[in-house]
Amino acid sequence: MNKKTVILGVTGGIAAYKSLDIVSRLRKKDINVHVIMTESATKFVAPLSFQALSQNYVVTEMFGEPKSFDIEHISLAEKADLFVIAPASANIIGKLANGIADDMLSTTVMATKAPVLLAPAMNTNMYSNPILQRNIEALKSYGYFFLDPDEGRLACGTTGKGKLADTENIVDFIDMLLYEKKDLINKKVLVTAGPTREDIDPVRYISNRSSGKMGYAIARAARNRGAEVTLISGPSNLKPPVGVNFIKIYSGSDMYNEVMKYYDSTDIVIKSAAVADYRPETIETSKIKKNNEGLNLKLVKNQDILYELGRLKKSQLLIGFAAETNNLDEYASNKLKNKNLDMLVANDVTMEKSGFDSDTNTVKIFFRNGEMVQLPNMTKEEAAYIILDYALKIKR
Ligand code: CTP
């Protein structure tokens, strides 16, 4: 992919310092960043901080000494693959919604053909003001993207909606908007991820080492490619991807119930969750006390969700995962057949830099016709795109 350029507009507000983190995160992804600050933004954060992080001159004035021979607002407007304004004040939203271009930021946005994402941040009452809301709606109707502010304690001392969206989420949204290959538009993709927990008593449970990283990466990749994504996740420390329908579950039977609600209307199902195969026969209502004997715990089988999906399959493309420690080819091929899958992604969880909680994975993909493809070790993000590429090639 060609190197992308993001123009980041920073307006005046206490959240302006958080935008430094956005620049830093984008630079780590090797994205070019040019920052335009409004005059009031420069009262909160020094332009030099943005300059140091972006490694580009920061534009602050319409009639300042130009740093190149281009007409600055036009050249920045044309350079942009994406325009982001974070934090976006009520003032800039009002100006853009009403066609006012009276400073470098508003003029450049007006001149760009790139998509524009705004992340508002302001006092709660300002945010709920109907004039601001009308302006947001007007901009949305012109195709501007918005990432809603979070609720929380605001700098002015009040609590409510108005906090700048988490910078990690802003960058996640930017990733989605910058991704060009939209080959999953109009497709509904259901992804399951993470472990499940099966309670023993009020303080203990049975679970496994799954972190959810592979499933979350697949959900993001499918979203970036234009799919309408539902992610059903067991307990995980990961941040839910922006722009997906996120459903948090606890146990295997919770996952079963949620998956079944979506199955009929789904085009592609990717079951990367590590569902517990067994659960305690009874969940004690009070804590089990120790005694001098051992403890026998009777476990009963959980429903195999994927097997059930394979049995009920109509036109869905069904993709399973297999976590193995030995005899990978044999076990994986058997799971593919027994569960009536279209594709199975297997990994040997004992391999270095692979499996649970690792940021990278080494997977082998199995198909119905007996073919298999061994992928080299790569990040789970990279693997997610390749898994989707193979899924889209399947002819039925
Ligand atoms: N799976 C499921 N429901 C279960 C168990 C597993 O949907 N109760 C799914 C997983 O999400 C995965 C696939 O089945 O996509 C394979 O899971 P895995 O744990 O590797 O295999 P199992 O079928 O449980 O068999 P075993 O534990 O004997 O390897």
Short mmCIF file of C-alpha atoms and ligand atoms in Angstrom, two decimals:
data_model
loop_
_atom_site.label_atom_id
_atom_site.label_comp_id
_atom_site.label_asym_id
_atom_site.label_seq_id
_atom_site.Cartn_x
_atom_site.Cartn_y
_atom_site.Cartn_z
CA MET A 1 0.00 0.00 0.00
CA ASN A 2 1.23 3.52 -0.80
CA LYS A 3 2.21 5.67 2.12
CA LYS A 4 -0.89 7.51 3.33
CA THR A 5 -1.21 11.13 4.37
CA VAL A 6 -3.48 12.33 7.14
CA ILE A 7 -4.08 16.03 7.76
CA LEU A 8 -4.88 16.46 11.45
CA GLY A 9 -6.76 19.61 12.44
CA VAL A 10 -6.49 20.49 16.12
CA THR A 11 -8.92 23.01 17.60
CA GLY A 12 -8.90 24.76 20.95
CA GLY A 13 -9.87 22.65 23.93
CA ILE A 14 -8.27 20.93 26.86
CA ALA A 15 -8.31 17.65 24.91
CA ALA A 16 -5.84 19.15 22.39
CA TYR A 17 -2.94 17.48 24.22
CA LYS A 18 -4.48 14.07 23.52
CA SER A 19 -4.02 14.65 19.80
CA LEU A 20 -0.28 14.32 20.31
CA ASP A 21 -0.96 10.66 20.97
CA ILE A 22 -2.91 10.41 17.70
CA VAL A 23 0.10 11.79 15.79
CA SER A 24 2.43 9.39 17.56
CA ARG A 25 0.22 6.37 16.83
CA LEU A 26 -0.16 7.33 13.15
CA ARG A 27 3.60 7.82 12.75
CA LYS A 28 4.18 4.35 14.22
CA LYS A 29 2.01 3.05 11.38
CA ASP A 30 4.23 4.94 8.92
CA ILE A 31 1.44 7.37 8.00
CA ASN A 32 2.47 10.92 7.02
CA VAL A 33 0.88 13.50 9.29
CA HIS A 34 0.52 17.25 8.69
CA VAL A 35 -0.97 19.22 11.54
CA ILE A 36 -3.02 22.40 11.25
CA MET A 37 -3.77 24.13 14.56
CA THR A 38 -6.31 26.87 15.14
CA GLU A 39 -5.11 29.89 17.05
CA SER A 40 -6.92 28.79 20.20
CA ALA A 41 -5.41 25.30 19.97
CA THR A 42 -1.95 26.89 20.21
CA LYS A 43 -2.95 28.32 23.61
CA PHE A 44 -3.35 24.75 24.93
CA VAL A 45 -0.41 22.95 23.30
CA ALA A 46 2.73 24.34 21.70
CA PRO A 47 2.94 23.73 17.92
CA LEU A 48 6.51 22.54 18.47
CA SER A 49 5.20 19.38 20.19
CA PHE A 50 3.15 18.48 17.11
CA GLN A 51 6.05 19.41 14.86
CA ALA A 52 8.46 17.15 16.74
CA LEU A 53 6.09 14.18 16.63
CA SER A 54 4.87 14.61 13.04
CA GLN A 55 8.29 15.71 11.72
CA ASN A 56 6.46 18.25 9.57
CA TYR A 57 5.97 21.98 9.97
CA VAL A 58 2.78 22.79 11.81
CA VAL A 59 0.51 25.28 10.08
CA THR A 60 -1.05 27.81 12.43
CA GLU A 61 -1.68 30.98 10.40
CA MET A 62 -3.35 31.77 7.12
CA PHE A 63 -0.89 34.50 6.25
CA GLY A 64 2.22 33.21 7.99
CA GLU A 65 5.59 32.82 6.27
CA PRO A 66 4.95 29.92 3.83
CA LYS A 67 7.14 26.84 4.34
CA SER A 68 6.97 25.94 0.65
CA PHE A 69 6.02 27.60 -2.65
CA ASP A 70 2.66 25.83 -2.86
CA ILE A 71 -0.47 27.66 -1.86
CA GLU A 72 -0.50 26.02 1.52
CA HIS A 73 -4.18 25.34 2.18
CA ILE A 74 -4.67 24.00 -1.35
CA SER A 75 -1.60 21.80 -1.30
CA LEU A 76 -2.49 20.29 2.10
CA ALA A 77 -6.09 19.79 1.00
CA GLU A 78 -4.87 17.88 -2.05
CA LYS A 79 -2.24 15.88 -0.20
CA ALA A 80 -4.80 14.43 2.21
CA ASP A 81 -5.96 10.84 1.95
CA LEU A 82 -7.99 11.63 5.03
CA PHE A 83 -8.75 14.75 7.03
CA VAL A 84 -9.20 14.32 10.78
CA ILE A 85 -10.25 17.04 13.22
CA ALA A 86 -9.61 16.03 16.83
CA PRO A 87 -10.61 17.55 19.10
CA ALA A 88 -13.34 19.22 17.06
CA SER A 89 -14.82 22.18 18.94
CA ALA A 90 -18.41 23.41 18.64
CA ASN A 91 -16.93 26.38 16.76
CA ILE A 92 -15.29 24.39 13.92
CA ILE A 93 -18.37 22.15 13.59
CA GLY A 94 -20.56 25.27 13.33
CA LYS A 95 -18.25 26.85 10.76
CA LEU A 96 -18.02 23.77 8.53
CA ALA A 97 -21.76 23.13 8.68
CA ASN A 98 -22.44 26.68 7.56
CA GLY A 99 -19.73 27.14 4.95
CA ILE A 100 -17.58 29.58 6.88
CA ALA A 101 -13.90 29.49 5.91
CA ASP A 102 -12.11 32.17 7.87
CA ASP A 103 -8.90 30.51 9.03
CA MET A 104 -6.38 27.98 7.80
CA LEU A 105 -8.21 24.92 9.17
CA SER A 106 -11.73 25.74 7.95
CA THR A 107 -10.35 26.90 4.57
CA THR A 108 -8.35 23.71 4.04
CA VAL A 109 -11.25 21.42 4.98
CA MET A 110 -13.44 23.35 2.56
CA ALA A 111 -10.90 22.75 -0.22
CA THR A 112 -10.37 19.02 0.35
CA LYS A 113 -11.96 16.17 -1.53
CA ALA A 114 -10.69 13.65 1.02
CA PRO A 115 -13.06 12.05 3.57
CA VAL A 116 -13.30 14.05 6.80
CA LEU A 117 -13.55 12.54 10.29
CA LEU A 118 -14.47 14.70 13.26
CA ALA A 119 -14.02 13.73 16.91
CA PRO A 120 -15.89 16.34 18.97
CA ALA A 121 -14.88 17.23 22.52
CA MET A 122 -16.55 19.88 24.64
CA ASN A 123 -18.66 20.59 27.70
CA THR A 124 -21.73 18.32 28.02
CA ASN A 125 -24.26 21.13 27.71
CA MET A 126 -22.53 22.45 24.61
CA TYR A 127 -22.55 18.96 23.13
CA SER A 128 -26.26 18.44 23.74
CA ASN A 129 -27.13 21.93 22.49
CA PRO A 130 -29.63 21.46 19.64
CA ILE A 131 -27.77 23.95 17.44
CA LEU A 132 -24.59 21.86 17.64
CA GLN A 133 -26.56 18.64 17.11
CA ARG A 134 -28.23 20.17 14.05
CA ASN A 135 -24.80 21.13 12.69
CA ILE A 136 -23.52 17.58 13.25
CA GLU A 137 -26.53 16.13 11.44
CA ALA A 138 -26.00 18.57 8.56
CA LEU A 139 -22.34 17.53 8.21
CA LYS A 140 -23.27 13.83 8.43
CA SER A 141 -25.73 14.37 5.58
CA TYR A 142 -22.81 15.68 3.48
CA GLY A 143 -20.85 12.50 4.24
CA TYR A 144 -18.65 13.75 7.08
CA PHE A 145 -17.77 11.00 9.58
CA PHE A 146 -18.12 11.48 13.34
CA LEU A 147 -16.74 9.58 16.28
CA ASP A 148 -18.95 10.40 19.24
CA PRO A 149 -17.38 11.71 22.42
CA ASP A 150 -17.23 9.46 25.50
CA GLU A 151 -19.02 10.01 28.76
CA GLY A 152 -16.98 10.83 31.82
CA ARG A 153 -15.65 13.51 34.08
CA LEU A 154 -14.91 16.60 32.01
CA ALA A 155 -12.26 19.26 32.61
CA CYS A 156 -14.95 21.76 33.59
CA GLY A 157 -15.85 19.53 36.56
CA THR A 158 -19.16 18.21 35.21
CA THR A 159 -19.82 14.61 34.30
CA GLY A 160 -21.46 13.61 31.04
CA LYS A 161 -20.93 13.16 27.32
CA GLY A 162 -18.20 15.36 25.87
CA LYS A 163 -14.84 13.68 26.50
CA LEU A 164 -12.74 13.20 23.36
CA ALA A 165 -13.17 9.61 22.10
CA ASP A 166 -10.30 7.36 23.12
CA THR A 167 -7.31 8.07 20.87
CA GLU A 168 -6.87 4.34 20.20
CA ASN A 169 -10.45 4.29 18.88
CA ILE A 170 -9.83 7.39 16.76
CA VAL A 171 -6.82 5.71 15.16
CA ASP A 172 -8.86 2.51 14.71
CA PHE A 173 -11.50 4.56 12.82
CA ILE A 174 -8.72 6.18 10.74
CA ASP A 175 -7.43 2.70 9.80
CA MET A 176 -10.89 1.78 8.56
CA LEU A 177 -11.27 4.95 6.48
CA LEU A 178 -7.80 4.65 4.96
CA TYR A 179 -8.22 1.02 3.90
CA GLU A 180 -8.92 1.00 0.17
CA LYS A 181 -9.88 -2.54 -0.80
CA LYS A 182 -13.59 -2.63 0.08
CA ASP A 183 -14.32 -6.13 -1.21
CA LEU A 184 -16.69 -7.12 1.60
CA ILE A 185 -19.26 -4.38 1.13
CA ASN A 186 -22.82 -5.65 1.69
CA LYS A 187 -21.50 -8.78 3.40
CA LYS A 188 -22.50 -9.68 6.93
CA VAL A 189 -19.62 -11.25 8.83
CA LEU A 190 -19.94 -12.91 12.22
CA VAL A 191 -16.75 -13.42 14.23
CA THR A 192 -16.41 -15.12 17.59
CA ALA A 193 -13.35 -14.52 19.72
CA GLY A 194 -11.73 -15.04 23.09
CA PRO A 195 -12.22 -17.67 25.75
CA THR A 196 -15.41 -18.61 27.56
CA ARG A 197 -15.75 -18.98 31.33
CA GLU A 198 -17.65 -21.78 33.00
CA ASP A 199 -18.46 -21.00 36.61
CA ILE A 200 -17.76 -23.51 39.37
CA ASP A 201 -18.95 -21.36 42.27
CA PRO A 202 -19.20 -17.59 42.89
CA VAL A 203 -15.40 -17.19 42.98
CA ARG A 204 -14.02 -19.78 40.56
CA TYR A 205 -14.36 -20.68 36.92
CA ILE A 206 -12.85 -22.87 34.20
CA SER A 207 -11.39 -21.08 31.20
CA ASN A 208 -8.47 -21.20 28.77
CA ARG A 209 -5.55 -19.07 27.61
CA SER A 210 -7.24 -17.48 24.58
CA SER A 211 -6.68 -13.69 24.44
CA GLY A 212 -9.07 -12.90 21.58
CA LYS A 213 -6.30 -11.24 19.51
CA MET A 214 -6.81 -13.35 16.37
CA GLY A 215 -10.60 -12.90 16.36
CA TYR A 216 -10.43 -9.16 17.02
CA ALA A 217 -7.89 -8.80 14.18
CA ILE A 218 -10.25 -10.66 11.82
CA ALA A 219 -13.20 -8.50 12.89
CA ARG A 220 -11.14 -5.34 12.19
CA ALA A 221 -9.88 -6.61 8.83
CA ALA A 222 -13.43 -7.51 7.73
CA ARG A 223 -14.70 -4.13 8.90
CA ASN A 224 -11.89 -2.33 7.04
CA ARG A 225 -12.88 -4.19 3.90
CA GLY A 226 -16.43 -2.90 4.15
CA ALA A 227 -18.28 -5.76 5.87
CA GLU A 228 -21.02 -5.30 8.42
CA VAL A 229 -19.35 -7.10 11.33
CA THR A 230 -20.75 -8.64 14.50
CA LEU A 231 -18.09 -9.67 17.01
CA ILE A 232 -19.20 -11.99 19.80
CA SER A 233 -16.45 -12.10 22.38
CA GLY A 234 -15.78 -13.92 25.60
CA PRO A 235 -13.91 -12.10 28.41
CA SER A 236 -10.90 -10.31 26.91
CA ASN A 237 -8.77 -7.30 27.84
CA LEU A 238 -8.80 -6.04 24.27
CA LYS A 239 -10.59 -2.89 23.20
CA PRO A 240 -13.63 -3.64 21.01
CA PRO A 241 -13.07 -2.45 17.42
CA VAL A 242 -14.87 0.75 16.45
CA GLY A 243 -17.76 0.38 14.01
CA VAL A 244 -18.60 -3.27 14.70
CA ASN A 245 -21.61 -4.67 16.50
CA PHE A 246 -19.86 -5.85 19.66
CA ILE A 247 -21.49 -8.43 21.92
CA LYS A 248 -19.81 -9.47 25.12
CA ILE A 249 -20.62 -12.90 26.48
CA TYR A 250 -19.40 -15.00 29.39
CA SER A 251 -20.01 -18.73 29.00
CA GLY A 252 -20.19 -21.21 26.13
CA SER A 253 -23.98 -21.32 26.35
CA ASP A 254 -24.15 -17.50 26.18
CA MET A 255 -22.05 -17.69 23.01
CA TYR A 256 -24.29 -20.39 21.57
CA ASN A 257 -27.41 -18.25 22.17
CA GLU A 258 -25.92 -15.11 20.62
CA VAL A 259 -24.42 -16.89 17.60
CA MET A 260 -27.77 -18.53 16.85
CA LYS A 261 -29.52 -15.14 16.83
CA TYR A 262 -27.30 -13.94 13.98
CA TYR A 263 -26.58 -17.11 12.03
CA ASP A 264 -29.46 -17.05 9.55
CA SER A 265 -28.73 -13.54 8.33
CA THR A 266 -24.95 -13.96 8.14
CA ASP A 267 -22.87 -14.48 4.97
CA ILE A 268 -19.54 -15.47 6.52
CA VAL A 269 -18.98 -16.98 9.98
CA ILE A 270 -15.49 -17.11 11.45
CA LYS A 271 -15.33 -19.01 14.72
CA SER A 272 -12.01 -18.18 16.28
CA ALA A 273 -13.28 -18.37 19.88
CA ALA A 274 -11.83 -20.99 22.20
CA VAL A 275 -15.08 -22.35 23.60
CA ALA A 276 -14.81 -24.53 26.71
CA ASP A 277 -15.69 -28.11 25.81
CA TYR A 278 -16.95 -28.86 29.34
CA ARG A 279 -18.72 -27.04 32.14
CA PRO A 280 -19.41 -28.04 35.74
CA GLU A 281 -22.64 -29.99 36.01
CA THR A 282 -23.84 -27.67 38.76
CA ILE A 283 -22.74 -24.16 39.69
CA GLU A 284 -22.52 -23.97 43.48
CA THR A 285 -24.35 -20.93 44.83
CA SER A 286 -21.89 -20.46 47.68
CA LYS A 287 -18.12 -20.81 47.72
CA ILE A 288 -16.89 -24.41 47.88
CA LYS A 289 -14.96 -24.76 51.18
CA LYS A 290 -11.82 -26.86 51.32
CA ASN A 291 -11.66 -30.02 53.38
CA ASN A 292 -8.99 -32.62 53.92
CA GLU A 293 -10.05 -34.68 50.93
CA GLY A 294 -9.55 -33.97 47.24
CA LEU A 295 -12.38 -32.51 45.20
CA ASN A 296 -14.20 -34.28 42.41
CA LEU A 297 -15.78 -31.90 39.98
CA LYS A 298 -18.32 -33.43 37.61
CA LEU A 299 -18.13 -31.82 34.18
CA VAL A 300 -20.72 -32.14 31.46
CA LYS A 301 -20.25 -31.43 27.75
CA ASN A 302 -20.91 -27.99 26.35
CA GLN A 303 -22.67 -27.81 23.04
CA ASP A 304 -20.25 -27.71 20.10
CA ILE A 305 -21.45 -24.48 18.51
CA LEU A 306 -19.51 -24.91 15.29
CA TYR A 307 -20.78 -28.46 14.81
CA GLU A 308 -24.30 -27.15 15.20
CA LEU A 309 -23.65 -24.35 12.68
CA GLY A 310 -22.29 -26.92 10.20
CA ARG A 311 -25.44 -29.00 10.64
CA LEU A 312 -27.75 -26.01 10.07
CA LYS A 313 -25.66 -24.47 7.26
CA LYS A 314 -27.53 -23.06 4.26
CA SER A 315 -25.64 -20.55 2.14
CA GLN A 316 -23.22 -19.35 4.83
CA LEU A 317 -19.47 -19.67 4.39
CA LEU A 318 -18.32 -21.42 7.56
CA ILE A 319 -14.77 -21.03 8.80
CA GLY A 320 -13.50 -22.78 11.90
CA PHE A 321 -10.29 -22.66 13.88
CA ALA A 322 -8.34 -25.45 15.49
CA ALA A 323 -5.84 -25.09 18.27
CA GLU A 324 -3.64 -28.16 18.36
CA THR A 325 -0.54 -29.33 20.18
CA ASN A 326 0.15 -32.47 18.06
CA ASN A 327 -1.04 -34.34 14.93
CA LEU A 328 -2.17 -31.01 13.51
CA ASP A 329 -2.93 -32.15 9.93
CA GLU A 330 -4.99 -35.13 10.99
CA TYR A 331 -7.02 -33.36 13.68
CA ALA A 332 -7.57 -30.28 11.54
CA SER A 333 -8.78 -32.25 8.50
CA ASN A 334 -11.13 -34.26 10.71
CA LYS A 335 -12.62 -31.12 12.26
CA LEU A 336 -13.15 -29.63 8.80
CA LYS A 337 -15.12 -32.71 7.71
CA ASN A 338 -16.98 -33.46 10.94
CA LYS A 339 -18.16 -29.89 11.41
CA ASN A 340 -19.08 -29.41 7.71
CA LEU A 341 -16.77 -26.38 7.31
CA ASP A 342 -15.68 -24.59 4.13
CA MET A 343 -12.28 -23.72 5.53
CA LEU A 344 -10.34 -24.35 8.72
CA VAL A 345 -7.46 -22.33 10.14
CA ALA A 346 -5.22 -24.43 12.36
CA ASN A 347 -2.33 -23.48 14.53
CA ASP A 348 0.07 -25.43 16.66
CA VAL A 349 -0.15 -23.56 19.95
CA THR A 350 3.10 -25.05 21.21
CA MET A 351 5.12 -23.33 18.45
CA GLU A 352 7.21 -20.31 19.37
CA LYS A 353 5.60 -16.94 18.47
CA SER A 354 2.24 -18.61 17.83
CA GLY A 355 -1.08 -19.27 19.46
CA PHE A 356 -2.62 -17.91 22.63
CA ASP A 357 -1.79 -14.36 23.65
CA SER A 358 1.02 -14.03 21.09
CA ASP A 359 0.94 -11.03 18.73
CA THR A 360 2.02 -13.28 15.89
CA ASN A 361 0.76 -16.58 14.55
CA THR A 362 1.82 -19.39 12.22
CA VAL A 363 -1.28 -20.89 10.68
CA LYS A 364 -2.08 -23.60 8.21
CA ILE A 365 -5.29 -23.31 6.21
CA PHE A 366 -7.27 -26.42 5.20
CA PHE A 367 -9.92 -26.58 2.46
CA ARG A 368 -12.72 -29.03 1.66
CA ASN A 369 -11.00 -30.31 -1.48
CA GLY A 370 -8.06 -31.52 0.59
CA GLU A 371 -5.77 -28.61 -0.32
CA MET A 372 -3.79 -26.91 2.42
CA VAL A 373 -1.65 -23.79 2.64
CA GLN A 374 1.04 -23.22 5.25
CA LEU A 375 1.54 -19.51 6.03
CA PRO A 376 4.79 -18.24 7.54
CA ASN A 377 4.91 -16.58 10.98
CA MET A 378 3.34 -13.13 10.76
CA THR A 379 1.36 -10.67 12.89
CA LYS A 380 -2.21 -11.65 13.65
CA GLU A 381 -3.31 -8.52 11.72
CA GLU A 382 -1.49 -9.71 8.59
CA ALA A 383 -2.83 -13.23 9.02
CA ALA A 384 -6.38 -11.86 9.37
CA TYR A 385 -6.27 -10.23 5.90
CA ILE A 386 -4.83 -13.36 4.29
CA ILE A 387 -7.44 -15.61 5.95
CA LEU A 388 -10.16 -13.35 4.48
CA ASP A 389 -8.43 -13.41 1.05
CA TYR A 390 -8.59 -17.22 1.04
CA ALA A 391 -12.18 -17.24 2.30
CA LEU A 392 -13.24 -14.99 -0.58
CA LYS A 393 -11.61 -17.31 -3.13
CA ILE A 394 -13.70 -20.32 -2.07
CA LYS A 395 -16.04 -21.39 -4.86
CA ARG A 396 -19.12 -23.37 -3.95
N1 CTP B 1 -15.95 -24.85 18.95
C1 CTP B 1 -17.27 -24.51 19.18
N2 CTP B 1 -17.91 -24.97 20.29
C2 CTP B 1 -17.29 -25.76 21.19
C3 CTP B 1 -15.94 -26.13 20.96
C4 CTP B 1 -15.29 -25.65 19.83
O1 CTP B 1 -17.83 -23.77 18.38
N3 CTP B 1 -17.94 -26.18 22.25
C5 CTP B 1 -15.29 -24.36 17.74
C6 CTP B 1 -14.15 -23.39 17.97
O2 CTP B 1 -14.62 -22.06 17.96
C7 CTP B 1 -13.24 -23.66 16.79
C8 CTP B 1 -13.47 -25.12 16.46
O3 CTP B 1 -14.72 -25.45 17.08
O4 CTP B 1 -13.59 -22.91 15.65
C9 CTP B 1 -12.41 -26.05 16.96
O5 CTP B 1 -12.17 -25.85 18.33
P1 CTP B 1 -11.09 -26.72 19.10
O6 CTP B 1 -11.13 -26.36 20.55
O7 CTP B 1 -9.78 -26.66 18.37
O8 CTP B 1 -11.59 -28.20 18.86
P2 CTP B 1 -12.71 -29.06 19.50
O9 CTP B 1 -13.76 -29.31 18.46
O10 CTP B 1 -13.17 -28.52 20.82
O11 CTP B 1 -11.94 -30.46 19.70
P3 CTP B 1 -10.70 -30.78 20.69
O12 CTP B 1 -10.88 -29.90 21.90
O13 CTP B 1 -10.88 -32.24 20.96
O14 CTP B 1 -9.44 -30.49 19.90
#
